[in-house]
Amino acid sequence: MSESKDFLRTIVEADLKSGKYKEVTTRFPPEPNGFPHIGHAKSICINFGIANDYNGHCNLRMDDTNPTKEDTKYVEALKDAVEWLGFEWDKSVRYTSDYFPKIHEYAIALIKMGKAYVDSTNEEEMRELRGTVTEAGKRSKYANRSVEENLELFEKMKNGEFKDGEHVLRAKIDMSAANMKMRDPLLYRIKHAHHFRAGDEWAIYPMYDFAHCLSDYIEGVTHSICTLEFENNRDIYNWVLDTLGLTSPRPYQHEFARLGINYTVMSKRKLLELVEGGQVNGWDDPRLPTIAGYKRRGYTAESILNFCDGIGIAKANSMVDVAQLEFSIRDDLNKKVPRVMCVLDPLKVTIVNYEGSEEIEASYYPHDVPKEGSRKLPFAKEIYIDGADFEENPPKGYFRLTPEQAVRLKYAYIIKCKEIIKDTNGNIVEIKAEYYPNSKSGEDSSGIKVKSAIQWVESTQAKKIEVRVYDRLFKTEAPEGVEDLNPNSLQVIKNALIEPAVINQKPDVRFQFEREGYFYADPIDYTDENPVFNKIVGLKESSSKKKKAPKPAPKAEAKKVQIDGEVVAMSKEEQALFDKYTQLGLNSEVANTLARDAKLSHFFEEALLTRNSPVNIANIVTNDVARELKQKEINELKFSAKQIAELVEMVDNELISSKIAKQVFEEMNKNGANPKEIVESKGLIQISDPAIILPLIEEIIAKNPENVEKFKAGNTKLLGFFVGQVLKATRGKGNPKVVNELVARELN
RNA sequence: UGGGGUAUCGCCAAGCGGUAAGGCACUAGUUUUUGGUACUGGUAUUCGGGGGUUCGAAUCCCUCUACCCCAUCCA
C-alpha cells in the first residue's frame, strides 16, 4: 500500500476509527453469467485487498438471481480467477440463491407493512406508467390492493400458479421520484426456469435491487463496494434496509469507476460477440482481456496485481493505457525469467573461416538479475540469425550487421559480412561471413568495437518451434465493434528456431527470447513434437529501433475557447434586491448570489439588523453560510444570523483575522456556541505585535535554508510557504497582513 | 430535458485554505555483450472555463461548459 490512500480505504479507516464497525467485511459478488475479465480483477483486488489491509474478511458470493443466464461453469471460472490472483475467500463460496428463503420472508414483511404490492400490469403498460426523466410516473391501479390480497397473490406467485410475467412484486416508494430507480422498483418476478443450484424449487426470483442489499446484510458485510453505474441504485439499497428496520451494523454501498483499457473491450456482451463470432478462439484467447486469456498468454498473477495497484481507485471514468499493463508484466518477468536465444525469422549465415564445432557456456540470466543457472550453446560454421539483424542498406543509426558493420554473436564471436546471397527474386537468402577467432566472448583480444550483440542459433541443433505473436485486438483506442478489429492481431510463426537447451532442459515455462520479448509455453497446445510459445509482451524498444512509427506531430492545439452558456435572467424581485445590494456597496457577484437565493438574502437581511456591516456580512453569508444552506434549511442551522453579525463585528474590529473567523464559524456550525465565547475560551485574539511575530519568523527562516535560497533565486511562491509556517507557529492567530509584511521584509 | 456523478500533465492518480506527490508514457545522459534492465536528470507558473471570497484558492462560494449513469420483469 502506498502512503496515499484511495477514497475507499479512507472511508473504511474512518468507519473503523469511529467505531461504526468493529471489523470490516467486504464481498466480491459477480453474477456467474460470463468469464471474468481484468475489470473483475480490479474489483477482486479492491475487495480482498481492503479486507486484507484491515484484517477483515472478504466473501466470494455468486449473485445468482437470474436463472436463465447463469451457469455453474462460470462459477468455476470465477473461483479460479480469485484463486489464481492469490486471494482466499472467507469460508465457503456464498450464493444469493442460498438466501432465497430469507429474502422471501423479507418480502412478506414488506407486504405486511404495506410497503410492497403485487402489480399485475403488463410490461408495456408498466413502462408507460413509469414516466420519463422529466415527467412523473403514475402508480398502477393494483397498488392499493389490501395486504391480505397481496399476501395471497404473492403466495400463489411463489407456488407457481401464474405464468411468467403475469404479476410482479413491487416496492411502494414514489412514482414521481426524480431518481427513476425509485419509482416503485420491482422486487420479484415470476420465472419458471431451472436454477443451476436451487433447481425448480422457486417460481419467483428476487431482483438485484432487493437481493443484493439483503445478501450483504445477511452476510454482515460492512462496505458494499460496486461500480459507478449503481450510484442510482444506492437509494433503493438504503430504502430496503431502512424500511425493514435492519439497522446497525448494516452495510453501506460505495461506488468506484470501473476499469477501461484502450485498444480492447471489456463488456461481457462485446466479449461474448467476439467469442461466438469466431473472431477469437474461445474465452481464453490470449488477445482477450479475460483472466483466462491473460493466464494463457503468460501473464503472471503478480503482474495483474501490481497493475491493479498501480492504476488506483477513483470515481472518474477513465481509460487506462495498455502500456501500463505491459509495464507491469515486463517489470515482473524481468526479475524472474531465464534469457534464451530464439530466431523468429531465420537467415542463414555461413562462417566461411570457421571449421569444426564447440560448446559455449552461457548464463541464463544477465549480470543484473541475481539468479543462477546456465546452459551450453552449440556453435559451428552454419548458424541462423534474425532477418531483421542484417540490412544491406542500413538506415542511419542502425547498430546491427551490414556489409560494412561487424556485429557480435552474443556469447560468441564477432563476425563481419563478406557476401550476400540472393535468390532470383532478389531476396536475401544467405550471408557469407567471416569471424574473428580472437574475439570470443570473455577472451576477446581483438580490440574490435561493435555496436550490438545479436541472438543466433546453430543450424544443426536448433529446434523448430511455433511462435504465436499477438498484437492488440483492436486498431482503435476505444473500439466499438468488430469493424475496429486489428486484422493482424495474431501472427503465427511456424518455423522459428530456438536453441536446444530450451526444449531439452525445459528450464522454465516463461522465457525472455533475447532482444525479442517474453514468451510462454502455451499450456494447451505445447507438445514435445510441436512446441508452441505465446508472445506475452515485447521488450521495451527505444529510439531508433522502432523508428518505423514516427510520432504524430505535436498537435498545434489552438487554445480551446469555451463558450459560456446563457445565465437565466433575474426576476423582477431579484433584480430589485440586486439593485438594493449593490447600493449597499456589495460587488455585483456577491449581490447577484444573494439576490438569486431567497434563503441567503433572508439570512443576510436578518444579520444586517444586528450589525450594519453589509460587505463583510455578505461575504461570509455568500461563502460559508451558503455552504451550509445548500443542504439545510435556515431553521436547521445551529447558529443564528445575529451570531454571524457578532462574528463579523470582531473581524471588523480586527479582533480576529478572517482566517480565524472561518475557524470560529466551523465551531459555531458544529455546536451553536456564541462566537465571542469561542474566541475567548480558545484565546483566538489576533496577534499583531511584531515583537512576538519576528522571533517566530527568524526561527522559520533558520529552519528552512533551502527554501530561503529558492526564494532568493526568484521562487516568489515560497512567500506563501513561509507565511503559512509562521501562521502555523502562532496556531493561526498571527495577523496575516502583518506576518506577510514582516516575512517579506526579513527575506529580503 | 429531471435526477445522480465526474473533470488536476499524453494516460492513470495524490491533494481537503499555505512549496502542484507518485506511477506509466515521453525525453536526455551514465552503466551494459539484450537498442532490455538499473541509475541520474528533464518534463503542469497551473488544476474544465469565467467570476467572487481571502494576506494567500486545485481546495470555499456563484456561474457556465463537457463527459458518464438512470425510463430491462438484467446485474
Coordinates of N, CA, C and O in Angstrom, one line a residue, chain A residues 326-445:
Chain A
E326 N 1.4 -3.5 -19.8 CA 2.6 -4.1 -20.4 C 3.8 -3.8 -19.5 O 4.7 -4.7 -19.4
F327 N 3.8 -2.6 -18.9 CA 4.9 -2.3 -18.0 C 4.9 -3.3 -16.8 O 5.9 -3.8 -16.4
S328 N 3.7 -3.6 -16.3 CA 3.6 -4.5 -15.1 C 4.2 -5.9 -15.4 O 4.8 -6.4 -14.6
I329 N 3.9 -6.4 -16.6 CA 4.3 -7.8 -16.9 C 5.8 -7.8 -17.2 O 6.5 -8.7 -16.7
R330 N 6.3 -6.8 -17.9 CA 7.7 -6.7 -18.2 C 8.5 -6.6 -16.9 O 9.5 -7.3 -16.6
D331 N 8.0 -5.7 -16.0 CA 8.7 -5.5 -14.8 C 8.8 -6.7 -13.9 O 9.8 -7.0 -13.3
D332 N 7.7 -7.5 -13.9 CA 7.7 -8.7 -13.2 C 8.6 -9.8 -13.7 O 9.4 -10.4 -13.1
L333 N 8.5 -10.0 -15.0 CA 9.2 -11.1 -15.7 C 10.7 -10.8 -15.8 O 11.6 -11.7 -15.7
N334 N 11.1 -9.5 -15.9 CA 12.5 -9.1 -16.0 C 13.3 -9.7 -14.8 O 14.4 -10.2 -15.0
K335 N 12.6 -9.8 -13.6 CA 13.3 -10.2 -12.5 C 13.3 -11.8 -12.3 O 14.0 -12.3 -11.5
K336 N 12.5 -12.4 -13.1 CA 12.3 -13.8 -12.8 C 12.7 -14.8 -13.9 O 13.0 -16.0 -13.6
V337 N 12.8 -14.4 -15.1 CA 12.8 -15.4 -16.2 C 14.1 -15.6 -16.9 O 14.9 -14.6 -17.1
P338 N 14.4 -16.8 -17.3 CA 15.7 -17.0 -18.0 C 15.7 -16.5 -19.4 O 14.7 -16.4 -20.0
R339 N 16.9 -16.0 -19.8 CA 17.0 -15.5 -21.2 C 17.6 -16.6 -22.1 O 18.5 -17.3 -21.7
V340 N 17.0 -16.7 -23.2 CA 17.4 -17.7 -24.2 C 17.4 -17.1 -25.6 O 16.9 -16.0 -25.7
M341 N 18.1 -17.8 -26.5 CA 18.1 -17.3 -27.8 C 17.2 -18.0 -28.8 O 17.2 -19.2 -28.9
C342 N 16.4 -17.2 -29.5 CA 15.4 -17.7 -30.5 C 15.5 -16.8 -31.7 O 15.6 -15.6 -31.5
V343 N 15.4 -17.4 -32.8 CA 15.4 -16.6 -34.1 C 14.1 -16.8 -34.7 O 13.7 -17.9 -35.1
L344 N 13.4 -15.7 -34.8 CA 12.0 -15.7 -35.3 C 11.9 -15.8 -36.8 O 11.1 -16.4 -37.4
D345 N 12.8 -15.1 -37.4 CA 12.8 -15.1 -38.9 C 14.2 -15.5 -39.3 O 15.1 -14.6 -39.6
P346 N 14.5 -16.8 -39.4 CA 15.8 -17.3 -39.6 C 16.5 -16.9 -41.0 O 15.9 -16.9 -42.0
L347 N 17.7 -16.4 -40.9 CA 18.5 -16.0 -42.0 C 19.8 -16.8 -41.9 O 20.5 -16.6 -40.8
K348 N 20.1 -17.6 -42.9 CA 21.3 -18.5 -42.7 C 22.6 -17.6 -42.9 O 22.7 -16.8 -43.7
V349 N 23.5 -17.9 -42.0 CA 24.8 -17.3 -42.0 C 25.9 -18.4 -42.0 O 25.9 -19.3 -41.2
T350 N 26.7 -18.4 -43.0 CA 27.8 -19.4 -43.1 C 29.1 -18.7 -42.8 O 29.5 -17.7 -43.4
I351 N 29.8 -19.1 -41.7 CA 31.0 -18.5 -41.4 C 32.2 -19.3 -42.1 O 32.6 -20.3 -41.7
V352 N 32.6 -18.7 -43.2 CA 33.4 -19.4 -44.1 C 34.8 -19.8 -43.5 O 35.4 -20.8 -43.9
N353 N 35.3 -19.0 -42.5 CA 36.6 -19.3 -42.0 C 36.5 -20.1 -40.7 O 37.5 -20.2 -39.9
Y354 N 35.4 -20.6 -40.4 CA 35.2 -21.4 -39.1 C 35.1 -22.9 -39.5 O 34.3 -23.3 -40.3
E355 N 35.9 -23.7 -38.8 CA 35.8 -25.2 -39.0 C 35.5 -25.9 -37.7 O 35.9 -25.4 -36.7
G356 N 34.8 -27.0 -37.7 CA 34.6 -27.8 -36.5 C 33.4 -27.3 -35.7 O 32.5 -26.7 -36.3
S357 N 33.5 -27.5 -34.4 CA 32.4 -27.1 -33.6 C 32.9 -26.9 -32.2 O 33.9 -27.3 -31.8
E358 N 32.0 -26.2 -31.4 CA 32.4 -26.1 -30.0 C 31.1 -25.8 -29.1 O 30.0 -25.6 -29.7
E359 N 31.3 -25.8 -27.8 CA 30.1 -25.5 -27.0 C 30.5 -24.3 -26.1 O 31.6 -24.2 -25.6
I360 N 29.6 -23.4 -26.0 CA 29.8 -22.2 -25.3 C 28.9 -22.1 -24.1 O 27.7 -22.3 -24.2
E361 N 29.5 -21.9 -22.9 CA 28.8 -21.8 -21.7 C 28.1 -20.4 -21.7 O 28.7 -19.4 -21.9
A362 N 26.8 -20.4 -21.4 CA 26.1 -19.1 -21.4 C 25.1 -19.1 -20.2 O 24.4 -20.0 -20.0
S363 N 25.2 -18.0 -19.5 CA 24.3 -17.9 -18.3 C 22.8 -17.6 -18.8 O 22.6 -17.0 -19.8
Y364 N 21.9 -18.2 -17.9 CA 20.5 -17.9 -18.3 C 20.1 -16.5 -17.9 O 19.0 -16.0 -18.3
Y365 N 20.9 -15.9 -17.0 CA 20.5 -14.6 -16.5 C 21.6 -13.5 -16.8 O 22.7 -13.8 -16.7
P366 N 21.1 -12.3 -17.1 CA 22.1 -11.3 -17.2 C 22.7 -10.8 -15.9 O 22.2 -11.2 -14.8
H367 N 23.8 -10.1 -16.0 CA 24.5 -9.7 -14.8 C 23.6 -9.0 -13.7 O 23.9 -9.1 -12.5
D368 N 22.6 -8.4 -14.1 CA 21.8 -7.6 -13.2 C 20.6 -8.4 -12.6 O 19.8 -7.8 -11.8
V369 N 20.5 -9.6 -13.0 CA 19.4 -10.4 -12.4 C 20.1 -11.5 -11.5 O 20.9 -12.3 -11.9
P370 N 19.9 -11.4 -10.2 CA 20.7 -12.2 -9.2 C 20.1 -13.6 -9.2 O 19.7 -14.1 -8.1
K371 N 20.2 -14.3 -10.3 CA 19.8 -15.7 -10.3 C 20.9 -16.6 -10.9 O 21.7 -16.1 -11.8
E372 N 20.9 -17.8 -10.6 CA 22.0 -18.7 -11.1 C 21.4 -19.6 -12.2 O 20.2 -19.9 -12.2
G373 N 22.3 -20.2 -13.0 CA 21.9 -21.1 -14.0 C 22.5 -20.8 -15.3 O 22.7 -19.6 -15.7
S374 N 22.9 -21.9 -16.0 CA 23.5 -21.6 -17.4 C 23.3 -22.9 -18.2 O 22.8 -23.9 -17.7
R375 N 23.6 -22.8 -19.5 CA 23.4 -23.9 -20.4 C 24.6 -23.8 -21.4 O 25.3 -22.8 -21.5
K376 N 24.7 -24.9 -22.2 CA 25.7 -24.9 -23.2 C 25.1 -24.6 -24.6 O 24.0 -25.1 -24.9
L377 N 25.8 -23.7 -25.3 CA 25.3 -23.3 -26.7 C 26.2 -24.0 -27.7 O 27.4 -23.8 -27.7
P378 N 25.6 -24.8 -28.6 CA 26.4 -25.4 -29.6 C 26.8 -24.3 -30.6 O 26.0 -23.4 -30.9
F379 N 28.0 -24.3 -31.2 CA 28.4 -23.4 -32.2 C 29.1 -24.1 -33.3 O 29.9 -25.0 -33.1
A380 N 28.8 -23.7 -34.5 CA 29.5 -24.3 -35.7 C 29.5 -23.3 -36.9 O 29.1 -22.1 -36.7
K381 N 29.9 -23.8 -38.0 CA 30.1 -23.0 -39.2 C 28.8 -22.4 -39.7 O 28.8 -21.2 -40.1
E382 N 27.7 -23.1 -39.5 CA 26.5 -22.7 -40.1 C 25.5 -22.3 -39.0 O 25.2 -23.1 -38.1
I383 N 25.1 -21.1 -39.0 CA 24.2 -20.6 -37.9 C 23.0 -19.8 -38.6 O 23.0 -19.6 -39.8
Y384 N 22.0 -19.5 -37.7 CA 21.0 -18.6 -38.2 C 20.9 -17.3 -37.3 O 21.1 -17.4 -36.1
I385 N 20.7 -16.2 -38.0 CA 20.4 -15.0 -37.2 C 19.1 -14.5 -37.7 O 18.4 -15.1 -38.6
D386 N 18.6 -13.5 -37.0 CA 17.3 -13.0 -37.4 C 17.4 -12.1 -38.6 O 18.3 -11.3 -38.7
G387 N 16.4 -12.2 -39.5 CA 16.5 -11.4 -40.7 C 16.5 -9.9 -40.5 O 17.1 -9.2 -41.2
A388 N 16.0 -9.5 -39.4 CA 15.9 -8.1 -39.1 C 17.3 -7.6 -38.6 O 17.5 -6.4 -38.5
D389 N 18.2 -8.5 -38.3 CA 19.5 -8.1 -37.8 C 20.5 -7.9 -38.9 O 21.7 -7.7 -38.6
F390 N 20.1 -8.0 -40.1 CA 21.0 -7.6 -41.2 C 20.3 -6.7 -42.2 O 19.1 -6.8 -42.5
E391 N 21.0 -5.6 -42.6 CA 20.5 -4.7 -43.5 C 21.5 -4.4 -44.6 O 22.7 -4.0 -44.3
E392 N 21.2 -4.6 -45.8 CA 22.1 -4.3 -46.9 C 22.3 -2.8 -47.0 O 23.4 -2.3 -47.2
N393 N 21.2 -2.0 -46.9 CA 21.3 -0.6 -47.0 C 20.7 0.0 -45.7 O 19.6 0.4 -45.6
P394 N 21.5 0.0 -44.7 CA 21.0 0.3 -43.3 C 20.7 1.8 -43.2 O 21.3 2.7 -43.8
P395 N 19.6 2.1 -42.5 CA 19.3 3.5 -42.2 C 20.3 4.0 -41.2 O 21.1 3.2 -40.6
K396 N 20.4 5.3 -41.0 CA 21.3 5.9 -40.1 C 21.0 5.4 -38.7 O 19.8 5.3 -38.3
G397 N 22.0 5.1 -37.9 CA 21.8 4.7 -36.6 C 21.5 3.3 -36.4 O 21.1 2.8 -35.4
Y398 N 21.7 2.5 -37.5 CA 21.5 1.0 -37.4 C 22.7 0.4 -36.8 O 23.8 0.6 -37.2
F399 N 22.4 -0.4 -35.7 CA 23.5 -0.9 -34.9 C 24.0 -2.3 -35.3 O 25.0 -2.8 -34.9
R400 N 23.2 -3.0 -36.1 CA 23.5 -4.4 -36.4 C 24.3 -4.7 -37.6 O 25.0 -3.8 -38.1
L401 N 24.2 -5.9 -38.1 CA 25.1 -6.4 -39.2 C 24.8 -5.7 -40.5 O 23.6 -5.6 -40.9
T402 N 25.8 -5.2 -41.2 CA 25.6 -4.6 -42.5 C 26.9 -5.0 -43.3 O 27.8 -5.6 -42.7
P403 N 26.9 -4.7 -44.6 CA 28.1 -5.1 -45.3 C 29.3 -4.4 -44.8 O 30.5 -4.9 -44.9
E404 N 29.1 -3.3 -44.1 CA 30.3 -2.5 -43.6 C 30.5 -2.7 -42.1 O 31.6 -2.5 -41.6
Q405 N 29.4 -3.1 -41.4 CA 29.5 -3.1 -39.9 C 29.5 -4.5 -39.4 O 28.6 -5.3 -39.7
A406 N 30.5 -4.8 -38.5 CA 30.5 -6.1 -37.8 C 29.6 -6.1 -36.7 O 29.1 -5.1 -36.2
V407 N 29.3 -7.3 -36.2 CA 28.4 -7.5 -35.1 C 28.8 -8.6 -34.2 O 29.5 -9.5 -34.7
R408 N 28.5 -8.6 -32.9 CA 28.9 -9.8 -32.1 C 27.7 -10.8 -32.1 O 26.6 -10.4 -32.0
L409 N 28.1 -12.0 -32.2 CA 27.1 -13.1 -32.0 C 27.1 -13.2 -30.5 O 28.2 -13.5 -29.9
K410 N 26.0 -13.0 -29.8 CA 26.0 -13.0 -28.4 C 26.6 -14.2 -27.8 O 26.4 -15.3 -28.2
Y411 N 27.5 -14.0 -26.8 CA 28.2 -15.1 -26.1 C 29.4 -15.7 -26.9 O 30.1 -16.5 -26.5
A412 N 29.4 -15.3 -28.3 CA 30.4 -16.0 -29.1 C 31.3 -14.9 -29.8 O 31.8 -14.0 -29.1
Y413 N 31.4 -15.1 -31.1 CA 32.4 -14.3 -31.8 C 31.8 -13.1 -32.5 O 30.6 -13.0 -32.8
I414 N 32.7 -12.2 -32.9 CA 32.4 -11.1 -33.8 C 32.5 -11.6 -35.2 O 33.4 -12.3 -35.6
I415 N 31.5 -11.2 -36.0 CA 31.5 -11.6 -37.4 C 31.4 -10.4 -38.3 O 30.8 -9.4 -37.9
K416 N 31.9 -10.5 -39.5 CA 31.6 -9.4 -40.5 C 31.1 -10.1 -41.8 O 31.4 -11.2 -42.1
C417 N 30.3 -9.3 -42.5 CA 29.7 -9.8 -43.7 C 30.7 -9.8 -44.9 O 31.4 -8.8 -45.1
K418 N 30.7 -10.9 -45.6 CA 31.6 -11.0 -46.8 C 30.9 -11.0 -48.1 O 31.3 -10.4 -49.1
E419 N 29.7 -11.6 -48.0 CA 29.0 -11.8 -49.3 C 27.5 -12.0 -49.0 O 27.1 -12.6 -48.0
I420 N 26.7 -11.4 -49.9 CA 25.2 -11.5 -49.7 C 24.7 -12.4 -50.8 O 25.0 -12.2 -52.0
I421 N 24.0 -13.5 -50.5 CA 23.5 -14.4 -51.5 C 22.0 -14.1 -51.6 O 21.2 -14.1 -50.7
K422 N 21.5 -13.9 -52.9 CA 20.1 -13.6 -53.1 C 19.5 -14.7 -54.0 O 20.2 -15.3 -54.8
D423 N 18.2 -14.8 -53.9 CA 17.5 -15.7 -54.8 C 17.2 -14.9 -56.1 O 17.5 -13.8 -56.2
T424 N 16.5 -15.6 -57.0 CA 16.2 -15.0 -58.3 C 15.3 -13.7 -58.1 O 15.3 -12.9 -59.0
N425 N 14.5 -13.7 -57.0 CA 13.7 -12.5 -56.8 C 14.4 -11.4 -56.1 O 13.8 -10.3 -55.8
G426 N 15.6 -11.6 -55.8 CA 16.4 -10.6 -55.1 C 16.3 -10.6 -53.6 O 16.8 -9.7 -53.0
N427 N 15.6 -11.6 -53.1 CA 15.6 -11.7 -51.6 C 16.9 -12.3 -51.1 O 17.4 -13.2 -51.7
I428 N 17.3 -11.8 -50.0 CA 18.5 -12.3 -49.3 C 18.2 -13.6 -48.7 O 17.3 -13.8 -47.9
V429 N 19.0 -14.6 -49.1 CA 18.7 -16.0 -48.5 C 19.9 -16.5 -47.7 O 19.7 -17.4 -46.9
E430 N 21.0 -15.8 -47.8 CA 22.1 -16.3 -47.0 C 23.2 -15.2 -47.0 O 23.4 -14.4 -47.9
I431 N 24.0 -15.2 -45.9 CA 25.1 -14.3 -45.7 C 26.3 -15.2 -45.6 O 26.4 -16.2 -44.8
K432 N 27.3 -14.9 -46.3 CA 28.6 -15.5 -46.1 C 29.4 -14.5 -45.2 O 29.5 -13.3 -45.5
A433 N 29.9 -15.0 -44.1 CA 30.6 -14.2 -43.2 C 31.9 -14.7 -42.8 O 32.2 -15.9 -43.0
E434 N 32.7 -13.9 -42.1 CA 34.0 -14.3 -41.5 C 33.9 -13.9 -40.1 O 33.3 -13.0 -39.7
Y435 N 34.6 -14.8 -39.2 CA 34.6 -14.5 -37.8 C 36.0 -14.1 -37.4 O 37.0 -14.4 -38.1
Y436 N 36.1 -13.4 -36.3 CA 37.5 -13.1 -35.8 C 37.8 -14.1 -34.7 O 37.2 -14.0 -33.6
P437 N 38.7 -15.0 -34.9 CA 39.0 -16.1 -34.0 C 39.4 -15.5 -32.6 O 39.1 -16.2 -31.6
N438 N 40.0 -14.4 -32.5 CA 40.4 -13.9 -31.2 C 39.4 -13.0 -30.5 O 39.7 -12.2 -29.7
S439 N 38.1 -13.1 -31.0 CA 37.1 -12.2 -30.4 C 36.1 -12.9 -29.6 O 35.0 -12.3 -29.2
K440 N 36.4 -14.1 -29.1 CA 35.4 -14.9 -28.4 C 35.1 -14.2 -27.1 O 35.9 -13.6 -26.4
S441 N 33.8 -14.2 -26.7 CA 33.3 -13.6 -25.5 C 34.2 -14.1 -24.3 O 34.4 -15.3 -24.2
G442 N 34.5 -13.1 -23.5 CA 35.3 -13.5 -22.3 C 36.8 -13.5 -22.5 O 37.6 -13.4 -21.6
E443 N 37.2 -13.8 -23.7 CA 38.6 -13.8 -24.0 C 39.0 -13.0 -25.3 O 39.8 -13.4 -26.1
D444 N 38.2 -11.9 -25.4 CA 38.3 -11.1 -26.6 C 39.6 -10.3 -26.6 O 39.8 -9.4 -25.7
S445 N 40.5 -10.5 -27.5 CA 41.7 -9.7 -27.6 C 41.8 -9.0 -28.9 O 42.8 -8.4 -29.3

